[in-house]
PDB file of C-alpha atoms and ligand atoms in Angstrom:
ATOM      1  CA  UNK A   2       5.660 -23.898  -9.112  1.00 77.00           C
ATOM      2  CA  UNK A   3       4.693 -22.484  -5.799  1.00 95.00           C
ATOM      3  CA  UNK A   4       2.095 -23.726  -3.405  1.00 93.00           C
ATOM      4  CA  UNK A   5      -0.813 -21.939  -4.345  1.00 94.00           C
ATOM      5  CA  UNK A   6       0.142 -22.669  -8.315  1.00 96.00           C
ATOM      6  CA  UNK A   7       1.796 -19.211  -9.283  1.00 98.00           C
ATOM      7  CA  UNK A   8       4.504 -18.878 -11.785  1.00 98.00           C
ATOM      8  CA  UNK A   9       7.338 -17.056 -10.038  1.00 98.00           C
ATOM      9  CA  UNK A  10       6.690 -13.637 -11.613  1.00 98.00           C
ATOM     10  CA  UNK A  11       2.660 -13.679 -10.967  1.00 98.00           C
ATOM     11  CA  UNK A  12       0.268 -11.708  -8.586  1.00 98.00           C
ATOM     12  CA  UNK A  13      -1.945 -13.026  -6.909  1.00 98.00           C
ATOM     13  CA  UNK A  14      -5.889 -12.109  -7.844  1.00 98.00           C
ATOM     14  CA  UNK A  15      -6.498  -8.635  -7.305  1.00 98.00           C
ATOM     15  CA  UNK A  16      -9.922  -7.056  -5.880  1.00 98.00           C
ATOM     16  CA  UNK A  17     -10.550  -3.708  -5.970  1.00 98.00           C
ATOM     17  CA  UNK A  18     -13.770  -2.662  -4.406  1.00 98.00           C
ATOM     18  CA  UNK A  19     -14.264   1.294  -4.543  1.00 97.00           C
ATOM     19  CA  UNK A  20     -16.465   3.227  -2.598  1.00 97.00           C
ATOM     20  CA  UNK A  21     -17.125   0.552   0.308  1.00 98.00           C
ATOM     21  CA  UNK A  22     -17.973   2.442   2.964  1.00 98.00           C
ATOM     22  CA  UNK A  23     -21.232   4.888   3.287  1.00 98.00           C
ATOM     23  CA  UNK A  24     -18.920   7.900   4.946  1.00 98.00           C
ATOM     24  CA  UNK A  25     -15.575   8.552   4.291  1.00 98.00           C
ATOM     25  CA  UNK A  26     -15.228  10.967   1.158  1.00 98.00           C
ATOM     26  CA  UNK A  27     -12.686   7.835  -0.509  1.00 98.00           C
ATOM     27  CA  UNK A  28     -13.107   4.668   0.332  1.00 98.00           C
ATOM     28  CA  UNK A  29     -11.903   0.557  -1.136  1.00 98.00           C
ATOM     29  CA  UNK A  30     -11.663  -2.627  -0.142  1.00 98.00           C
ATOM     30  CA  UNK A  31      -8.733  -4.552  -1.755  1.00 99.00           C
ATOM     31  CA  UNK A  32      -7.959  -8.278  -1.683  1.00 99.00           C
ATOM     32  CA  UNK A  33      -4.651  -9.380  -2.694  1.00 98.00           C
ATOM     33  CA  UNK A  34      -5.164 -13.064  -2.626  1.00 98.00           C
ATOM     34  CA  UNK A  35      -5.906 -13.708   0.842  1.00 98.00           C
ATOM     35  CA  UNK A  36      -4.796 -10.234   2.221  1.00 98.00           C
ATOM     36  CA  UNK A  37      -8.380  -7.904   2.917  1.00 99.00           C
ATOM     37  CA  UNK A  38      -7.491  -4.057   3.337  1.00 99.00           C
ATOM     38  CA  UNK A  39     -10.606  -1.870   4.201  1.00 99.00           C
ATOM     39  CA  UNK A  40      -8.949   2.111   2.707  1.00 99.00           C
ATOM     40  CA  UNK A  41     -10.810   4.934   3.689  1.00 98.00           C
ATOM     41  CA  UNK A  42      -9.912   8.485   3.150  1.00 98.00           C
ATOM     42  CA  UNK A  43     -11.346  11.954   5.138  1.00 98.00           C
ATOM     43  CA  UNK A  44     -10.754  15.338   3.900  1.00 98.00           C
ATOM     44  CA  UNK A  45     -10.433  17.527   6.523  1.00 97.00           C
ATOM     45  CA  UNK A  46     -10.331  21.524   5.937  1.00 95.00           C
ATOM     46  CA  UNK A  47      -7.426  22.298   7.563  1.00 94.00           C
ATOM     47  CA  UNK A  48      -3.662  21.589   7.817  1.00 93.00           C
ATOM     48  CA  UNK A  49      -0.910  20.721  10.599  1.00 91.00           C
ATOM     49  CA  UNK A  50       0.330  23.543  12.490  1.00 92.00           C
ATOM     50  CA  UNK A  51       3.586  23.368  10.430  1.00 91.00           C
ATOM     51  CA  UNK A  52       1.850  24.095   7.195  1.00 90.00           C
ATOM     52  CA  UNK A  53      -0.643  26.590   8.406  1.00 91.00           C
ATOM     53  CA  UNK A  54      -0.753  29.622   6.196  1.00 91.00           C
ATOM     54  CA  UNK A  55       1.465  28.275   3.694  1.00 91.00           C
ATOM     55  CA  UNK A  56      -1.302  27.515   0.873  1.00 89.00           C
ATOM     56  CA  UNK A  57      -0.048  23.330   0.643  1.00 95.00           C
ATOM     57  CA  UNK A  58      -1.727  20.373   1.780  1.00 96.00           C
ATOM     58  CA  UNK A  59      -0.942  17.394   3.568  1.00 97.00           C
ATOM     59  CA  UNK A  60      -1.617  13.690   3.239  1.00 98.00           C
ATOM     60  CA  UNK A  61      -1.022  11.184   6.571  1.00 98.00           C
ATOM     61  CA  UNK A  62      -1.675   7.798   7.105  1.00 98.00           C
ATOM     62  CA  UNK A  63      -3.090   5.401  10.126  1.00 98.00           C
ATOM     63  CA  UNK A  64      -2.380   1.376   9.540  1.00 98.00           C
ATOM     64  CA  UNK A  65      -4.110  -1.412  11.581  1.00 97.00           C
ATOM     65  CA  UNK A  66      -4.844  -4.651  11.807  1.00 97.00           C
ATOM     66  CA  UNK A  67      -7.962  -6.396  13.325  1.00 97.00           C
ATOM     67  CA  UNK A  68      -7.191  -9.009  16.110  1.00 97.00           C
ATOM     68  CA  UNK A  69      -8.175 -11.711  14.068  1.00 98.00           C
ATOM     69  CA  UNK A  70      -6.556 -10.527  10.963  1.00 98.00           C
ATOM     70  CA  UNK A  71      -3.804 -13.000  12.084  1.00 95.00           C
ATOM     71  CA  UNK A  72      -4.306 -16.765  12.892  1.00 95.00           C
ATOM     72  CA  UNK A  73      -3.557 -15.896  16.379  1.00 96.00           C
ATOM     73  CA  UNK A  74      -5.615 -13.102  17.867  1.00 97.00           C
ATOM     74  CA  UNK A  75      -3.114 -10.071  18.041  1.00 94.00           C
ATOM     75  CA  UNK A  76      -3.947  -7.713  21.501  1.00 94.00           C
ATOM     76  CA  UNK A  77      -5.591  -4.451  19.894  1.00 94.00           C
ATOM     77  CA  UNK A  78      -2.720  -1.441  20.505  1.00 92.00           C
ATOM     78  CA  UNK A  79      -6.032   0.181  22.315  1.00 91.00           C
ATOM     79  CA  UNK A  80      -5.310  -2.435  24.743  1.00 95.00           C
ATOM     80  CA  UNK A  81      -1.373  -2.076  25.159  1.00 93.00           C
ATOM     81  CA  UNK A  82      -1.829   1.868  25.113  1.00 93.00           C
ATOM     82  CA  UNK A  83       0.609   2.077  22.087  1.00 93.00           C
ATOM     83  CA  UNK A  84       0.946   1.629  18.637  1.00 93.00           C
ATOM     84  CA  UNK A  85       3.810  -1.605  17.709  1.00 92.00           C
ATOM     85  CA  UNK A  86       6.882  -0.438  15.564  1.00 95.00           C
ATOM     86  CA  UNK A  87       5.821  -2.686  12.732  1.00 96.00           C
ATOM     87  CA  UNK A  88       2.604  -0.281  12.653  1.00 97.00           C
ATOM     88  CA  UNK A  89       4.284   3.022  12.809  1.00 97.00           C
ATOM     89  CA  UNK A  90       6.986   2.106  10.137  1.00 98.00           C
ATOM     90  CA  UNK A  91       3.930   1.106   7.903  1.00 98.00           C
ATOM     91  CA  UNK A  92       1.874   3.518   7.958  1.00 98.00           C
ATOM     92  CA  UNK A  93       4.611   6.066   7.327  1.00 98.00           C
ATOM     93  CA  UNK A  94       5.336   4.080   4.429  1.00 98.00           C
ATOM     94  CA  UNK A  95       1.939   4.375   3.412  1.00 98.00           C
ATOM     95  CA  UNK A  96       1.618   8.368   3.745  1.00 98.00           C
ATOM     96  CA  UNK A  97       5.342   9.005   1.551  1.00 98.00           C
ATOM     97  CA  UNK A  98       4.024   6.892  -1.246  1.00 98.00           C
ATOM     98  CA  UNK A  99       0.576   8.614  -1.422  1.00 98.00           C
ATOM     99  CA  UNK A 100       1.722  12.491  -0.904  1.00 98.00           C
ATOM    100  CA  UNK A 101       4.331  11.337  -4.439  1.00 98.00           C
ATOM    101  CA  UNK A 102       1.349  10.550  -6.335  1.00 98.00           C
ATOM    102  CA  UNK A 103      -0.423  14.326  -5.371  1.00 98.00           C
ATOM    103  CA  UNK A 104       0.381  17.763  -5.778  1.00 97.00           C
ATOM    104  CA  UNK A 105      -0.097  19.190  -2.480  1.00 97.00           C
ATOM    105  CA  UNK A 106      -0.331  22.881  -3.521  1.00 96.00           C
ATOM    106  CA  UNK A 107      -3.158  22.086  -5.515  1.00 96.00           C
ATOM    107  CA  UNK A 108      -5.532  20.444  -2.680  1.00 96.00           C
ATOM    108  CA  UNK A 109      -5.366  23.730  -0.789  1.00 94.00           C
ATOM    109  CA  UNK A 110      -4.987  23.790   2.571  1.00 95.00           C
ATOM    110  CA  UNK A 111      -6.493  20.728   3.515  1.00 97.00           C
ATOM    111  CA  UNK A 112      -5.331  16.940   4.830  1.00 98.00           C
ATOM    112  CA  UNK A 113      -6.117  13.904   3.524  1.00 98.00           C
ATOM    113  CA  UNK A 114      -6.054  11.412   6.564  1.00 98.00           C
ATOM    114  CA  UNK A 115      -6.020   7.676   5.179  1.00 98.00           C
ATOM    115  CA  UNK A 116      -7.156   4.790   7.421  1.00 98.00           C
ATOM    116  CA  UNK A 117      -5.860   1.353   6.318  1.00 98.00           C
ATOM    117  CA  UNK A 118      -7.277  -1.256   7.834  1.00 98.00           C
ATOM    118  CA  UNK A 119      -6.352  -4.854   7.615  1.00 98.00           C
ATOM    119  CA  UNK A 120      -9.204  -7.314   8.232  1.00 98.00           C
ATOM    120  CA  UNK A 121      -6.944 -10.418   6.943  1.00 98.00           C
ATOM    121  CA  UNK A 122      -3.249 -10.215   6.583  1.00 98.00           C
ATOM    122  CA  UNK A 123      -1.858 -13.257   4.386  1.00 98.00           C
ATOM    123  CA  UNK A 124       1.514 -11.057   3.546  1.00 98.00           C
ATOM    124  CA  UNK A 125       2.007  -8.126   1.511  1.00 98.00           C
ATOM    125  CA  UNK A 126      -0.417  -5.697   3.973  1.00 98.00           C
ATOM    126  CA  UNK A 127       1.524  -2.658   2.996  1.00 98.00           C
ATOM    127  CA  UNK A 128       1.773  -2.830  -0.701  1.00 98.00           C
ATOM    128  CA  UNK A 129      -2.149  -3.906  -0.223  1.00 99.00           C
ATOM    129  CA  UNK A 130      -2.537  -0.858   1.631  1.00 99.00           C
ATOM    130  CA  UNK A 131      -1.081   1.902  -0.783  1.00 99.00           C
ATOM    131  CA  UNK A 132      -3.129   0.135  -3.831  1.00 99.00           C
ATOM    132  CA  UNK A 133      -5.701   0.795  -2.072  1.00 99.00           C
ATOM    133  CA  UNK A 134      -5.241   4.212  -0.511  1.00 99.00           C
ATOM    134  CA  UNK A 135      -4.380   5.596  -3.532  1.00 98.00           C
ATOM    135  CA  UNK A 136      -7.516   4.047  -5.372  1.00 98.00           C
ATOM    136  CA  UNK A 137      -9.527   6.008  -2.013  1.00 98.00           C
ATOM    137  CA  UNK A 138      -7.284   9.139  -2.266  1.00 98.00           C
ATOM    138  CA  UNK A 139      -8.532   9.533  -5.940  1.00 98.00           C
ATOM    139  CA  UNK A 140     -11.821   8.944  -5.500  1.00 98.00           C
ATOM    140  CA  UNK A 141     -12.040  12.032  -2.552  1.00 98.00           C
ATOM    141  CA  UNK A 142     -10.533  14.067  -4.468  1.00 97.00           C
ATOM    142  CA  UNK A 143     -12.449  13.972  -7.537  1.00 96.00           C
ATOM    143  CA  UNK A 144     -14.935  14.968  -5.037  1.00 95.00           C
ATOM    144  CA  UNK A 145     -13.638  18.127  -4.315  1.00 94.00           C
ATOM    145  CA  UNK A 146     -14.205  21.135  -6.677  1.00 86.00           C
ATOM    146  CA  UNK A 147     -10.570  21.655  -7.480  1.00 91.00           C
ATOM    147  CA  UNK A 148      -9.438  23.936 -10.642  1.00 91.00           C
ATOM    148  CA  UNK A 149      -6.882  21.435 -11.733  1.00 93.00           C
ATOM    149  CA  UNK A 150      -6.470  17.928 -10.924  1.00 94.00           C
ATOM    150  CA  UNK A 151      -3.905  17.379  -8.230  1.00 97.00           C
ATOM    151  CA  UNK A 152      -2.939  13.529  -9.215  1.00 97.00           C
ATOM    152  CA  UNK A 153       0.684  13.769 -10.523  1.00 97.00           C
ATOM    153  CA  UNK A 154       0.701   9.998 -11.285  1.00 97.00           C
ATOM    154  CA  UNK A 155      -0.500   6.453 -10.487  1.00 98.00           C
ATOM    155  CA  UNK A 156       1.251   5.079  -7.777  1.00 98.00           C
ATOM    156  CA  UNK A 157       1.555   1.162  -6.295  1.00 98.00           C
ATOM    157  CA  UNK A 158       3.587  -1.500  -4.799  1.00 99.00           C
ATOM    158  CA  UNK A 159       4.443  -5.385  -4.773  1.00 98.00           C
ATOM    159  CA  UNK A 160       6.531  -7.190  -2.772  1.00 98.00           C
ATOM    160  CA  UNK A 161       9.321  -9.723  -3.889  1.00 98.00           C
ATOM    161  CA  UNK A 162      11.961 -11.503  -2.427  1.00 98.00           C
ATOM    162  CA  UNK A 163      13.918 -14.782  -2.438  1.00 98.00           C
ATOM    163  CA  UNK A 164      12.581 -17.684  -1.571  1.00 98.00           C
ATOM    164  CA  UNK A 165      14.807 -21.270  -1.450  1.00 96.00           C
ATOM    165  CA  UNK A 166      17.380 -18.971  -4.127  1.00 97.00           C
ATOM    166  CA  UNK A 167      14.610 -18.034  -6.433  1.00 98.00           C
ATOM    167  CA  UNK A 168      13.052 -14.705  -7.313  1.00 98.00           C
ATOM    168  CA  UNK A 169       9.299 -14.397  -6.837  1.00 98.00           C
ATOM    169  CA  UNK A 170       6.590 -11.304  -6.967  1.00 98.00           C
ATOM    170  CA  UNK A 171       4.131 -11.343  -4.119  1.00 98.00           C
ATOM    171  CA  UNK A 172       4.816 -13.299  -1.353  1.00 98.00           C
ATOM    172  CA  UNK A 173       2.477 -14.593   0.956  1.00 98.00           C
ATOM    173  CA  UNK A 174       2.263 -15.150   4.531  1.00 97.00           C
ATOM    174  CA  UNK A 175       3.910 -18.789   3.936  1.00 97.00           C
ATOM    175  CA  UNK A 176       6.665 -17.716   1.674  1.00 98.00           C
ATOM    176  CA  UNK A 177       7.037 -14.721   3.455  1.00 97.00           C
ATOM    177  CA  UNK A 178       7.935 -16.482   6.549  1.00 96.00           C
ATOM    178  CA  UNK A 179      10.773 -18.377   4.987  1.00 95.00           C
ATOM    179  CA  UNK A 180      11.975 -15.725   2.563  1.00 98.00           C
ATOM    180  CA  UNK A 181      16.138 -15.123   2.708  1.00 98.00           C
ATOM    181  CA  UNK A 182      15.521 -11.736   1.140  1.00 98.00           C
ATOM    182  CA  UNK A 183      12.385  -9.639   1.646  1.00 97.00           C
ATOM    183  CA  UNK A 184      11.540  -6.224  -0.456  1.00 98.00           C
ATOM    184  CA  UNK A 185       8.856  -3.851  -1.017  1.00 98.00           C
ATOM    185  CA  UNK A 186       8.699  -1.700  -3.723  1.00 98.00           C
ATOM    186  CA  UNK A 187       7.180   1.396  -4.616  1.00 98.00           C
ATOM    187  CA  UNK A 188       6.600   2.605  -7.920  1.00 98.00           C
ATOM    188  CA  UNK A 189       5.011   5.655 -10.117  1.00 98.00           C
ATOM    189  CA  UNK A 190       3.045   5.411 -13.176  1.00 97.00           C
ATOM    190  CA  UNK A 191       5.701   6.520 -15.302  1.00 97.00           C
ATOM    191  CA  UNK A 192       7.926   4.041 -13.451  1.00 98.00           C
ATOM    192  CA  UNK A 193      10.180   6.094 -11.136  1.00 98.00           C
ATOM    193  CA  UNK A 194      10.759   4.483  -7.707  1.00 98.00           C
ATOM    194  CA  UNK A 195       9.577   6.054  -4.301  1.00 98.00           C
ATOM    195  CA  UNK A 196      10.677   3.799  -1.969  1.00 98.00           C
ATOM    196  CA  UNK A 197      12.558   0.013  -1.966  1.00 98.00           C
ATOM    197  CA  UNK A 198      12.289  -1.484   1.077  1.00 98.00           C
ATOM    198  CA  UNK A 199      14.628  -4.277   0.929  1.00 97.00           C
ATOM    199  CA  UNK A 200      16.416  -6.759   3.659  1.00 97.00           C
ATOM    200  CA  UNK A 201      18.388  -9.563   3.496  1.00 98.00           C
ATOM    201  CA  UNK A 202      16.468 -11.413   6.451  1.00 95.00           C
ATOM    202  CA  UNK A 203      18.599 -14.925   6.383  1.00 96.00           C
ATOM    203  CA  UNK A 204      21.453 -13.953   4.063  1.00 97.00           C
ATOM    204  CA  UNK A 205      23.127 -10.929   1.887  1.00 98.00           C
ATOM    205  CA  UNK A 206      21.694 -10.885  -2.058  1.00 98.00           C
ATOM    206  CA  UNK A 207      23.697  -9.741  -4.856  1.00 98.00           C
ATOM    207  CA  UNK A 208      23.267  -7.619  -7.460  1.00 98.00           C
ATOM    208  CA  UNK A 209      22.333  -9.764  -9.935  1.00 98.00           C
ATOM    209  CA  UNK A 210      19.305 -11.148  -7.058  1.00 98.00           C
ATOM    210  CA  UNK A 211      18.796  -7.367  -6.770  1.00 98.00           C
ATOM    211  CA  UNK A 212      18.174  -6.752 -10.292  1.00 98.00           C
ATOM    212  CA  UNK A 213      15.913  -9.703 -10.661  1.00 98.00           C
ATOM    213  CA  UNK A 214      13.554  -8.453  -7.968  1.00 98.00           C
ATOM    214  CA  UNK A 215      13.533  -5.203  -9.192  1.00 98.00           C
ATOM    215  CA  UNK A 216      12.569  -6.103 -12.701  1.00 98.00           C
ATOM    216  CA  UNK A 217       9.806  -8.560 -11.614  1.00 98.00           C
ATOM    217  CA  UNK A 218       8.467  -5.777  -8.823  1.00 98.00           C
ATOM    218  CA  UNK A 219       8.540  -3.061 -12.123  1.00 98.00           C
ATOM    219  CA  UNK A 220       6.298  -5.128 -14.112  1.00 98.00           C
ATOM    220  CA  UNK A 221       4.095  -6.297 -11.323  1.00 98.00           C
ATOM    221  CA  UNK A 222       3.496  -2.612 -10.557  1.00 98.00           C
ATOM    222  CA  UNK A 223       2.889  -2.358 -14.325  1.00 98.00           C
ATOM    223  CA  UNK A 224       0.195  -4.481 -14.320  1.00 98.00           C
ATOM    224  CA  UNK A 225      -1.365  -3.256 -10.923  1.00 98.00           C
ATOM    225  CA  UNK A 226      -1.718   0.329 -11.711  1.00 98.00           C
ATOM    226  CA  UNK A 227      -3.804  -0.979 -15.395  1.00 98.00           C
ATOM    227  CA  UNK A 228      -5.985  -2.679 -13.284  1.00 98.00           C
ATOM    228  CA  UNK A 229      -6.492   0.753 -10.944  1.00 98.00           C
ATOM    229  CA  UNK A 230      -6.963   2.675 -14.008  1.00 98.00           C
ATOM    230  CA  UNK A 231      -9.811  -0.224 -15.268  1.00 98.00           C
ATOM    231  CA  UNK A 232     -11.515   0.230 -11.278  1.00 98.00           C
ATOM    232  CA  UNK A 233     -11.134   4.016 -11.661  1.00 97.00           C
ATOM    233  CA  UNK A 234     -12.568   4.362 -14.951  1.00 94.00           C
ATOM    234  CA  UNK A 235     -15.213   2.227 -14.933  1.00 81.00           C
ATOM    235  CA  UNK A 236     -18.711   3.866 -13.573  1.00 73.00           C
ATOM    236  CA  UNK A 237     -19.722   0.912 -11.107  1.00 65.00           C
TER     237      UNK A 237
HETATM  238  N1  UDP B  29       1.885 -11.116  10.411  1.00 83.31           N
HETATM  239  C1  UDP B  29       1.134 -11.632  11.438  1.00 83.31           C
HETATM  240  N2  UDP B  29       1.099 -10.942  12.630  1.00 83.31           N
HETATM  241  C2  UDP B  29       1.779  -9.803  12.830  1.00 83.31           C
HETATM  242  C3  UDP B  29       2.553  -9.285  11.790  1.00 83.31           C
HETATM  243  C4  UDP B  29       2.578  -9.971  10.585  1.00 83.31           C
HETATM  244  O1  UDP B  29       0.480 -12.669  11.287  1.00 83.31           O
HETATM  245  O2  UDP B  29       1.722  -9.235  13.929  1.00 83.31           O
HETATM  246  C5  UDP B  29       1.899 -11.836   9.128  1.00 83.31           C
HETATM  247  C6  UDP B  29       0.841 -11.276   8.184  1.00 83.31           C
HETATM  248  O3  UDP B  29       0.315 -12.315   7.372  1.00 83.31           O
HETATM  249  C7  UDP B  29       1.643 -10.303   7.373  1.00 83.31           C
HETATM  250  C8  UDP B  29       2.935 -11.106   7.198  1.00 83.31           C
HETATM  251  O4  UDP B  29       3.146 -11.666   8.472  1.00 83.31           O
HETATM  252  O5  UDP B  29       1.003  -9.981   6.147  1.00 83.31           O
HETATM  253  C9  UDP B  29       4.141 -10.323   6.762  1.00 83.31           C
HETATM  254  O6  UDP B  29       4.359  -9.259   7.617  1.00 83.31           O
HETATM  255  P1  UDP B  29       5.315  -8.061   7.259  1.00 83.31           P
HETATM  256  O7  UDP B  29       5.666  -7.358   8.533  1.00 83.31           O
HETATM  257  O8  UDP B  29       6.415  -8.532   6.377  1.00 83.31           O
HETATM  258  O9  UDP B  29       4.379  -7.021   6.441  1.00 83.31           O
HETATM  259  P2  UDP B  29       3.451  -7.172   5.168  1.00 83.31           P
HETATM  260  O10 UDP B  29       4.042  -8.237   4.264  1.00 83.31           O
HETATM  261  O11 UDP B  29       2.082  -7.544   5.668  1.00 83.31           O
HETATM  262  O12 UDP B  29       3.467  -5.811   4.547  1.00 83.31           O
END
């Protein structure tokens, strides 16, 4: 049993609140347990230079997190004039799992810029974040007049890891602090993979630890994108 009651191989309570904000074409708040994302998407009518006149799309990401997202205020990167590594590495995370889920030829030559921002972090920000971008990405685009829809599939993530030698879905901040192993996983509708971020923080896994993880991050995934499809489809 873990601290907050869990079984090893359950999520914590999802939240999936879509069109939060007043302005941005797509927008979401999603709480994963503790963990608050605020997902808003603009549609902008034109590309980067490097795709101009080529007829594609883009799709980019921004990640933050509030000072008080943490228990400890964190200085604003406004502040320190740059943007951490942690935030970078995230938020390109965030942009390759969202341009697998749409077909960038078919949005025209226009970019999707998603803003993920994290008003309380309590582990598991990024697979928070792509939930919810891709619940924000939908919802602008079925705002634009397009001929064909240009979703090729669901996408979302979950972490897992090891924690005291066991396997467990969804870490938070707690048990992510004293995880050996640490992974993020990415994952289509269909159930193809499109990233696995994975690190042996204290100590090496093995295979078999590998293949544990994976299965309990495929079926968490499962589960997630249902409930996307259930916030999606329904008309509130
Ligand atoms: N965290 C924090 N301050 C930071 C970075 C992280 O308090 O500057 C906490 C936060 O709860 C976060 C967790 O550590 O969710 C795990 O961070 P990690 O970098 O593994 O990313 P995440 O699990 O949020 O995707």
């Amino acid at each position: 049993m873990r601290k907050d009651g869990r079984a090893n191989n359950m999520i914590r309570p999802i939240k999936i609140t879509k069109n939060y904000l007043k302005y941005p074409e797509g927008s979401a708040l999603i709480e994963l347990g503790e963990t608050k994302v605020i997902c808003s998407v603009t549609v902008e009518d034109k590309v980067p230079p490097f795709l101009k006149g080529h007829g594609t799309g883009w799709i980019t990401a921004e990640y933050s997190m509030l000072p008080r997202a943490n228990e400890v205020r964190k200085v604003r990167d406004s502040v320190k004039g740059k943007i951490d590594g942690r935030s970078h590495e995230i938020q390109r995370l965030i942009g390759r799992a969202l341009r697998s889920a749409v077909d960038l030829k078919k949005i025209g030559e226009r970019t999707l810029w998603i803003d993920c921002d994290v008003i309380q972090a309590d582990g598991g920000t990024r697979v928070a974040s792509i939930i919810g971008a891709f619940v924000a990405v939908y919802l602008s685009l079925a705002k634009l007049t397009l001929k064909e829809s240009p979703i090729k599939d669901f996408v979302a993530a979950i972490s897992v890891g090891m924690v005291d030698a066991v396997p467990m879905i969804d870490l938070n901040y707690d048990e992510d602090s004293k995880a050996e192993v640490d992974m993020n996983f990415v994952i289509t509708g269909k159930g193809e993979f499109v990233e696995i971020q994975g690190t042996g923080e204290s100590r090496s896994f093995t295979q078999d630890e590998f293949e544990k993880m994976k299965n309990l991050a495929i079926k968490g995934v499962e589960k997630i994108i249902e409930l996307q499809k259930k916030v999606l489809g329904s008309s509130e």
